[in-house]
Short mmCIF file of C-alpha atoms in Angstrom, two decimals:
data_model
loop_
_atom_site.label_atom_id
_atom_site.label_comp_id
_atom_site.label_asym_id
_atom_site.label_seq_id
_atom_site.Cartn_x
_atom_site.Cartn_y
_atom_site.Cartn_z
CA MET R 1 30.16 1.49 6.54
CA LEU R 2 27.52 2.44 9.12
CA ARG R 3 29.60 5.34 10.46
CA THR R 4 30.01 6.71 6.92
CA LEU R 5 26.27 6.41 6.33
CA LEU R 6 25.40 8.27 9.51
CA ASN R 7 27.79 11.12 8.71
CA LYS R 8 26.34 11.85 5.25
CA THR R 9 24.18 14.95 4.74
CA SER R 10 22.36 13.38 1.79
CA LEU R 11 21.64 9.80 0.80
CA THR R 12 20.76 7.90 -2.35
CA ILE R 13 18.19 5.33 -1.26
CA ALA R 14 16.48 2.55 -3.19
CA GLY R 15 12.93 2.34 -1.85
CA LEU R 16 11.23 -0.99 -2.49
CA MET R 17 7.49 -1.65 -2.30
CA SER R 18 5.64 -4.90 -2.82
CA GLY R 19 2.04 -4.36 -1.88
CA THR R 20 -1.14 -6.28 -1.23
CA SER R 21 -2.08 -6.23 -4.92
CA LEU R 22 0.73 -8.79 -5.48
CA ASP R 23 1.32 -7.51 -8.99
CA GLY R 24 5.06 -7.04 -8.57
CA ILE R 25 7.91 -5.03 -7.10
CA ASP R 26 8.29 -1.27 -7.37
CA VAL R 27 11.78 0.21 -6.92
CA ALA R 28 12.45 3.95 -6.71
CA ILE R 29 16.01 5.22 -6.49
CA VAL R 30 15.74 8.54 -4.70
CA HIS R 31 18.24 11.23 -3.70
CA ILE R 32 17.24 12.61 -0.30
CA ALA R 33 18.83 15.58 1.43
CA GLY R 34 17.97 16.91 4.86
CA ARG R 35 15.64 15.62 7.53
CA GLY R 36 12.16 16.19 8.92
CA ALA R 37 10.23 19.09 7.38
CA GLU R 38 13.39 20.20 5.54
CA THR R 39 13.68 16.98 3.55
CA ASN R 40 14.29 17.42 -0.19
CA ILE R 41 13.51 14.60 -2.60
CA LYS R 42 14.61 13.86 -6.17
CA LEU R 43 13.52 10.71 -7.99
CA LEU R 44 16.47 9.40 -10.02
CA HIS R 45 14.92 6.27 -11.51
CA PHE R 46 11.89 4.02 -11.13
CA GLU R 47 11.15 0.49 -12.26
CA SER R 48 8.15 -1.76 -11.74
CA LEU R 49 9.03 -5.44 -12.08
CA PRO R 50 6.10 -7.88 -12.25
CA PHE R 51 5.91 -11.17 -10.39
CA ASP R 52 5.58 -14.23 -12.59
CA GLU R 53 2.19 -15.88 -12.30
CA GLU R 54 3.48 -18.82 -10.25
CA MET R 55 4.98 -16.58 -7.56
CA ARG R 56 1.90 -14.33 -7.48
CA GLU R 57 -0.45 -17.29 -7.00
CA LYS R 58 1.80 -18.86 -4.35
CA LEU R 59 1.80 -15.57 -2.45
CA LYS R 60 -2.00 -15.41 -2.64
CA ARG R 61 -2.17 -18.88 -1.11
CA LEU R 62 0.25 -17.92 1.65
CA CYS R 63 -2.13 -15.11 2.60
CA THR R 64 -4.88 -17.59 3.47
CA ILE R 65 -5.13 -19.79 6.54
CA GLU R 66 -6.58 -22.67 4.53
CA HIS R 67 -3.74 -22.97 2.01
CA SER R 68 -0.68 -21.82 3.93
CA ASP R 69 1.84 -23.79 5.99
CA VAL R 70 4.98 -22.97 7.96
CA ALA R 71 7.35 -24.54 5.42
CA GLN R 72 5.94 -22.42 2.59
CA VAL R 73 6.14 -19.22 4.67
CA CYS R 74 9.71 -20.04 5.73
CA GLY R 75 10.84 -20.77 2.20
CA MET R 76 9.09 -17.79 0.62
CA ASN R 77 10.71 -15.47 3.18
CA PHE R 78 14.04 -16.22 1.48
CA ALA R 79 12.74 -16.77 -2.07
CA ILE R 80 11.05 -13.38 -2.25
CA ALA R 81 14.09 -11.72 -0.64
CA GLU R 82 16.18 -13.05 -3.54
CA ARG R 83 13.58 -11.59 -5.92
CA PHE R 84 13.75 -8.25 -4.09
CA ALA R 85 17.53 -8.21 -4.36
CA ASP R 86 17.34 -8.97 -8.09
CA ALA R 87 14.85 -6.12 -8.50
CA ILE R 88 17.29 -3.67 -6.86
CA LEU R 89 20.17 -4.84 -9.05
CA GLN R 90 18.05 -4.66 -12.21
CA THR R 91 16.85 -1.16 -11.35
CA ALA R 92 20.38 0.09 -10.72
CA GLN R 93 21.46 -1.36 -14.06
CA ALA R 94 18.51 0.25 -15.86
CA ALA R 95 19.48 3.58 -14.26
CA ASN R 96 23.09 3.15 -15.43
CA MET R 97 24.13 3.28 -11.80
CA ASP R 98 26.69 1.22 -9.95
CA MET R 99 25.62 -0.26 -6.62
CA ASP R 100 28.35 1.89 -5.07
CA ASP R 101 26.16 4.88 -6.01
CA ILE R 102 23.41 3.62 -3.69
CA ASP R 103 23.81 4.20 0.05
CA LEU R 104 20.86 2.31 1.45
CA ILE R 105 17.94 0.04 0.57
CA SER R 106 14.60 0.53 2.33
CA THR R 107 11.97 -2.17 1.90
CA HIS R 108 8.39 -2.65 3.05
CA GLY R 109 8.55 -6.42 2.59
CA GLN R 110 5.59 -8.56 1.56
CA THR R 111 2.71 -8.65 4.01
CA ILE R 112 1.51 -12.20 4.62
CA TRP R 113 -0.78 -11.62 7.60
CA HIS R 114 -1.81 -8.61 9.64
CA ILE R 115 -3.66 -8.61 12.98
CA PRO R 116 -4.38 -4.93 13.75
CA VAL R 117 -6.58 -5.76 16.76
CA ALA R 118 -5.76 -8.41 19.37
CA ASP R 119 -7.99 -11.48 19.66
CA GLU R 120 -9.50 -11.14 23.14
CA ASP R 121 -10.21 -14.87 23.30
CA ASP R 122 -6.68 -16.01 22.43
CA ARG R 123 -3.69 -14.59 24.29
CA PHE R 124 -1.41 -16.01 21.61
CA LEU R 125 -3.00 -13.78 18.95
CA PRO R 126 -1.99 -10.30 20.09
CA LYS R 127 -1.91 -7.28 17.80
CA SER R 128 0.80 -8.34 15.34
CA THR R 129 1.97 -8.42 11.73
CA LEU R 130 4.22 -10.43 9.41
CA GLN R 131 6.13 -9.09 6.41
CA ILE R 132 8.47 -11.51 4.66
CA GLY R 133 11.53 -10.84 2.48
CA ASP R 134 14.49 -11.36 4.79
CA LEU R 135 16.57 -8.20 5.23
CA SER R 136 19.88 -10.05 5.60
CA VAL R 137 19.39 -11.90 2.32
CA ILE R 138 18.81 -8.60 0.50
CA ALA R 139 21.82 -7.00 2.21
CA LYS R 140 24.18 -9.87 1.40
CA ARG R 141 23.05 -10.16 -2.23
CA THR R 142 23.29 -6.42 -2.95
CA GLY R 143 26.21 -5.49 -0.71
CA LYS R 144 24.20 -2.60 0.79
CA PRO R 145 22.69 -1.95 4.23
CA VAL R 146 18.95 -2.60 4.30
CA VAL R 147 16.24 -1.07 6.49
CA GLY R 148 12.87 -2.79 6.71
CA ASP R 149 10.22 -4.40 8.91
CA PHE R 150 8.72 -0.99 9.69
CA ARG R 151 5.29 -1.99 10.96
CA THR R 152 6.34 -3.92 14.06
CA ALA R 153 7.80 -0.92 15.94
CA ASP R 154 4.52 0.99 15.64
CA MET R 155 2.63 -2.01 17.00
CA ALA R 156 5.11 -2.25 19.88
CA VAL R 157 3.93 1.19 21.06
CA GLY R 158 0.23 0.40 20.70
CA GLY R 159 -0.39 1.22 17.04
CA GLN R 160 -1.95 -0.86 14.29
CA GLY R 161 1.27 -0.86 12.26
CA ALA R 162 -0.37 0.92 9.33
CA PRO R 163 -0.89 3.05 7.38
CA LEU R 164 2.77 4.00 7.06
CA VAL R 165 2.48 6.40 4.14
CA PRO R 166 1.21 9.49 6.04
CA TYR R 167 4.77 10.37 7.10
CA GLY R 168 5.81 10.83 3.47
CA ASP R 169 2.47 12.22 2.32
CA ASP R 170 2.89 15.09 4.78
CA LEU R 171 6.44 15.85 3.58
CA MET R 172 5.54 15.80 -0.11
CA PHE R 173 1.99 17.11 -0.40
CA ARG R 174 0.91 19.43 2.42
CA ASP R 175 -0.26 22.69 0.82
CA ALA R 176 -0.26 26.18 2.30
CA GLU R 177 -3.80 26.98 1.14
CA LYS R 178 -5.68 23.82 0.14
CA GLY R 179 -6.78 20.82 2.14
CA ARG R 180 -5.90 17.58 0.37
CA ILE R 181 -6.57 13.87 0.63
CA LEU R 182 -3.86 11.54 -0.64
CA GLN R 183 -5.53 8.34 -1.81
CA ASN R 184 -3.40 5.36 -2.68
CA ILE R 185 -5.20 2.58 -4.52
CA GLY R 186 -3.04 -0.51 -4.39
CA GLY R 187 -4.37 -3.89 -3.30
CA ILE R 188 -5.79 -2.03 -0.31
CA GLY R 189 -6.86 1.61 -0.43
CA ASN R 190 -5.40 4.00 2.12
CA CYS R 191 -5.94 7.70 2.57
CA THR R 192 -4.18 10.59 4.29
CA ALA R 193 -6.15 13.79 4.90
CA LEU R 194 -3.89 16.85 5.11
CA PRO R 195 -5.52 20.12 6.18
CA SER R 196 -3.86 23.18 4.68
CA VAL R 197 -0.93 24.63 6.60
CA LYS R 198 -3.05 27.58 7.76
CA ALA R 199 -6.05 25.46 8.80
CA ASP R 200 -6.78 24.10 12.23
CA GLY R 201 -6.94 20.37 12.73
CA GLY R 202 -4.56 17.49 12.36
CA MET R 203 -3.91 14.70 9.93
CA ILE R 204 -6.37 11.82 9.58
CA ALA R 205 -5.30 8.58 7.89
CA PHE R 206 -6.71 5.05 7.60
CA ASP R 207 -7.26 2.16 5.21
CA THR R 208 -10.43 2.82 3.22
CA GLY R 209 -10.83 -0.88 2.38
CA PRO R 210 -10.09 -2.91 -0.77
CA GLY R 211 -8.39 -1.00 -3.56
CA ASN R 212 -7.62 -3.24 -6.52
CA MET R 213 -7.71 -6.46 -4.53
CA VAL R 214 -11.30 -7.57 -5.14
CA MET R 215 -11.44 -6.20 -8.68
CA ASP R 216 -8.24 -8.00 -9.67
CA GLN R 217 -9.28 -11.37 -8.23
CA VAL R 218 -12.68 -11.18 -9.90
CA VAL R 219 -11.12 -10.33 -13.27
CA TYR R 220 -8.55 -13.13 -12.88
CA GLU R 221 -11.23 -15.72 -12.20
CA LEU R 222 -13.71 -14.51 -14.82
CA SER R 223 -10.98 -14.56 -17.48
CA ALA R 224 -9.77 -18.03 -16.41
CA GLY R 225 -6.40 -16.58 -15.52
CA GLU R 226 -5.83 -14.75 -18.81
CA LEU R 227 -6.13 -11.29 -17.21
CA SER R 228 -4.71 -10.17 -13.87
CA TYR R 229 -6.53 -6.82 -13.79
CA ASP R 230 -9.06 -4.68 -15.68
CA ALA R 231 -6.81 -2.47 -17.83
CA ASN R 232 -8.05 1.15 -17.75
CA GLY R 233 -11.34 -0.07 -16.27
CA ASP R 234 -12.49 -1.00 -19.77
CA TRP R 235 -14.38 -4.15 -18.72
CA ALA R 236 -16.15 -2.34 -15.87
CA ALA R 237 -17.16 0.44 -18.29
CA GLN R 238 -19.17 -2.11 -20.30
CA GLY R 239 -21.32 -3.11 -17.33
CA LYS R 240 -23.86 -1.68 -14.89
CA VAL R 241 -23.54 -1.68 -11.12
CA HIS R 242 -25.73 -4.27 -9.38
CA ASN R 243 -27.02 -2.18 -6.48
CA GLU R 244 -28.21 -5.04 -4.26
CA LEU R 245 -24.86 -6.80 -4.44
CA LEU R 246 -23.09 -3.51 -3.79
CA ALA R 247 -25.24 -2.80 -0.73
CA ASP R 248 -24.41 -6.23 0.69
CA MET R 249 -20.69 -5.57 0.24
CA LEU R 250 -20.92 -2.14 1.86
CA ALA R 251 -22.58 -3.71 4.92
CA HIS R 252 -19.28 -5.36 5.89
CA PRO R 253 -18.43 -4.49 9.53
CA TYR R 254 -15.07 -2.97 8.57
CA PHE R 255 -16.74 0.08 7.06
CA GLN R 256 -18.60 0.85 10.27
CA GLU R 257 -15.39 0.96 12.33
CA PRO R 258 -13.95 4.42 13.05
CA PRO R 259 -10.27 5.19 12.40
CA PRO R 260 -7.59 4.30 13.20
CA LYS R 261 -8.15 1.12 11.24
CA THR R 262 -6.24 -1.07 8.81
CA THR R 263 -7.07 -4.12 6.76
CA GLY R 264 -5.55 -6.49 4.19
CA ARG R 265 -5.79 -9.83 2.43
CA GLU R 266 -6.78 -11.59 5.63
CA MET R 267 -10.13 -9.75 5.36
CA PHE R 268 -10.65 -8.90 1.67
CA GLY R 269 -8.35 -11.32 -0.16
CA LYS R 270 -8.91 -14.27 -2.44
CA ALA R 271 -11.37 -16.07 -0.14
CA TYR R 272 -13.60 -13.00 0.17
CA ALA R 273 -13.51 -12.15 -3.54
CA SER R 274 -14.09 -15.73 -4.70
CA ALA R 275 -17.06 -16.18 -2.36
CA TRP R 276 -18.60 -12.90 -3.50
CA LEU R 277 -18.05 -13.82 -7.15
CA ALA R 278 -19.76 -17.19 -6.64
CA THR R 279 -22.78 -15.40 -5.16
CA ALA R 280 -22.94 -12.97 -8.07
CA LEU R 281 -22.70 -15.75 -10.67
CA SER R 282 -25.37 -17.79 -8.89
CA GLN R 283 -27.73 -14.83 -9.31
CA GLY R 284 -27.08 -14.70 -13.05
CA VAL R 285 -25.27 -11.38 -13.00
CA SER R 286 -23.30 -10.76 -16.22
CA HIS R 287 -19.52 -10.69 -16.16
CA ALA R 288 -19.36 -7.02 -17.12
CA ASP R 289 -21.86 -6.12 -14.38
CA ILE R 290 -19.82 -8.10 -11.83
CA VAL R 291 -16.64 -6.20 -12.71
CA ALA R 292 -18.54 -2.89 -12.65
CA THR R 293 -19.95 -3.71 -9.20
CA ALA R 294 -16.54 -4.69 -7.81
CA THR R 295 -15.17 -1.39 -9.15
CA ALA R 296 -18.03 0.56 -7.59
CA PHE R 297 -17.32 -1.18 -4.29
CA THR R 298 -13.86 0.39 -4.18
CA ALA R 299 -15.18 3.81 -5.22
CA HIS R 300 -17.97 3.80 -2.64
CA THR R 301 -15.78 2.64 0.23
CA ILE R 302 -13.30 5.43 -0.50
CA ALA R 303 -15.99 8.12 -0.77
CA ARG R 304 -17.90 6.91 2.29
CA GLY R 305 -14.73 6.87 4.35
CA TYR R 306 -14.21 10.53 3.50
CA GLN R 307 -17.83 11.50 4.07
CA GLU R 308 -18.01 9.88 7.47
CA TYR R 309 -14.56 10.52 8.95
CA ILE R 310 -12.84 13.38 7.08
CA LEU R 311 -15.14 15.86 5.38
CA PRO R 312 -17.09 16.75 8.56
CA HIS R 313 -13.79 17.88 10.12
CA SER R 314 -11.66 19.20 7.25
CA ASP R 315 -12.12 21.46 4.24
CA ILE R 316 -10.81 19.32 1.39
CA ALA R 317 -10.35 20.76 -2.10
CA GLU R 318 -8.39 17.98 -3.85
CA VAL R 319 -8.14 14.22 -3.85
CA ILE R 320 -4.76 13.13 -5.20
CA VAL R 321 -4.75 9.52 -6.37
CA SER R 322 -1.76 7.20 -6.73
CA GLY R 323 -1.10 3.49 -7.08
CA GLY R 324 -2.20 1.08 -9.79
CA GLY R 325 -5.84 2.04 -9.34
CA ALA R 326 -5.06 5.57 -10.54
CA HIS R 327 -4.95 4.12 -14.08
CA ASN R 328 -8.49 2.74 -13.82
CA ARG R 329 -10.50 5.42 -15.63
CA THR R 330 -13.85 3.88 -14.68
CA LEU R 331 -12.91 3.85 -11.00
CA LEU R 332 -11.80 7.49 -11.10
CA ARG R 333 -14.99 8.48 -12.95
CA MET R 334 -17.09 6.79 -10.26
CA LEU R 335 -15.06 8.48 -7.54
CA GLY R 336 -15.55 11.87 -9.17
CA GLU R 337 -19.31 11.33 -9.34
CA LEU R 338 -19.40 10.44 -5.62
CA LEU R 339 -17.24 13.44 -4.64
CA PRO R 340 -18.49 16.34 -6.81
CA ALA R 341 -17.12 19.03 -4.45
CA GLN R 342 -13.54 17.79 -4.73
CA THR R 343 -11.15 17.83 -7.69
CA ILE R 344 -9.76 14.37 -8.47
CA LEU R 345 -6.11 14.45 -9.59
CA MET R 346 -3.39 11.91 -10.26
CA SER R 347 -0.22 12.55 -8.26
CA ASP R 348 1.67 12.85 -11.57
CA GLU R 349 -0.02 16.23 -12.03
CA LEU R 350 1.90 17.41 -8.96
CA GLY R 351 5.24 15.99 -10.07
CA ILE R 352 5.18 12.64 -8.20
CA SER R 353 4.64 9.50 -10.29
CA CYS R 354 1.49 7.69 -9.16
CA ASP R 355 3.28 4.38 -9.75
CA ALA R 356 6.47 5.36 -7.90
CA LYS R 357 4.90 7.21 -4.97
CA GLU R 358 4.80 4.37 -2.43
CA ALA R 359 8.34 3.23 -3.24
CA ILE R 360 9.47 6.84 -2.75
CA LEU R 361 7.68 6.88 0.59
CA PHE R 362 9.64 3.87 1.77
CA ALA R 363 12.87 5.57 0.78
CA LEU R 364 11.75 8.46 3.01
CA LEU R 365 11.00 6.08 5.88
CA GLY R 366 14.48 4.60 5.52
CA ASN R 367 16.05 8.05 5.51
CA ALA R 368 14.20 8.96 8.73
CA PHE R 369 15.46 5.75 10.35
CA ILE R 370 19.07 6.63 9.55
CA GLN R 371 18.56 10.21 10.74
CA GLY R 372 17.08 8.98 14.03
CA GLU R 373 13.77 10.72 13.30
CA PRO R 374 10.41 9.26 14.39
CA ASN R 375 8.62 8.15 11.23
CA ASN R 376 5.25 6.88 12.38
CA VAL R 377 2.16 9.08 12.65
CA PRO R 378 0.25 8.22 15.85
CA ALA R 379 -2.88 10.01 14.59
CA ALA R 380 -2.96 7.51 11.72
CA THR R 381 -1.97 4.27 13.46
CA GLY R 382 -3.27 4.82 16.98
CA ALA R 383 0.22 4.47 18.48
CA GLU R 384 0.80 5.83 21.97
CA ARG R 385 3.71 8.00 20.81
CA PRO R 386 5.98 8.85 17.90
CA THR R 387 8.73 6.29 17.44
CA ILE R 388 11.44 5.25 14.98
CA LEU R 389 10.26 2.46 12.70
CA GLY R 390 12.58 -0.03 11.06
CA LYS R 391 15.33 -2.61 11.56
CA LEU R 392 18.78 -2.62 9.96
CA ALA R 393 20.65 -5.45 8.27
CA LEU R 394 24.28 -4.93 7.24
CA PRO R 395 26.03 -6.58 4.31
#
């Protein structure tokens, strides 16, 4: 099986993404031909399969020190792998494809904890990361080879293990004439700045901070669990930004750190959002104003990240947004107001579904692994050198 896979000139890969937003599983079945800069991509089918509320809330708890334990992490590693495998099988069925039509599965896994910088006071807390969703379980259930656990190899050569998307962003979006920023807004926001082909200067990439994570948790709690997110940004549009609360949020130390930098639920997850919400409610701020302020927080952290670390070095004409946050019209309006010199686009306008983009990127990372091509970007992660990310499980 492996020999056949290595000898193929093109592969059909199911890329699987389950991000920090914890809203569900995205699966993109992609036909990929070639390697490196000559890679050609065709999306064959995409499905987004939501988590049920019980699994989503259990995952949130696992991402906190206070409510997690080793038995729960151990069990969820297999339980979510079963869910990943089901998602692959369901997507193949929806695409009217047999599993024999798929050569490879490439999965990000579910991040439970991420330590991008070593704890100097504890030698047992080095730079490290944990993504669950066991590769062997997925391989055995689907009958296909599975590549995953990408972040650890980058950390092994000195990187922060993220962001991983710049590899695919460069392949899909670098333009001959225009500088672009690719902004994904999932649970966490991450950006990749791509100077035009003819321009001097290299790629810059980093996590801008919370994407949907704080907004979603605030909406969930304010609605007593009836809503998991602010659809279209409609609730935020009814409120006004509370500038003092916003200023306090923007004073967080993360936003003063220069790239390379990454973050996640360990910093801006449920505990952070719930504590901030309690403060806002104690000051008598209305629900609509709270949601508007949480939305502005994401917009300002994105724009400030550009203004401090990208725009002084690169001529950027377009910001291309993807991820669930691309559907939040209020968020995009705020972003446009903060970045008047740049055109804000959804990646759909360039032929790449904003919902499918990250799953496609993981298909590309899996293809690079099979081709023996380095698929990290040291300028983005801080790694000492390019290296091949990923581990392989066989059925």
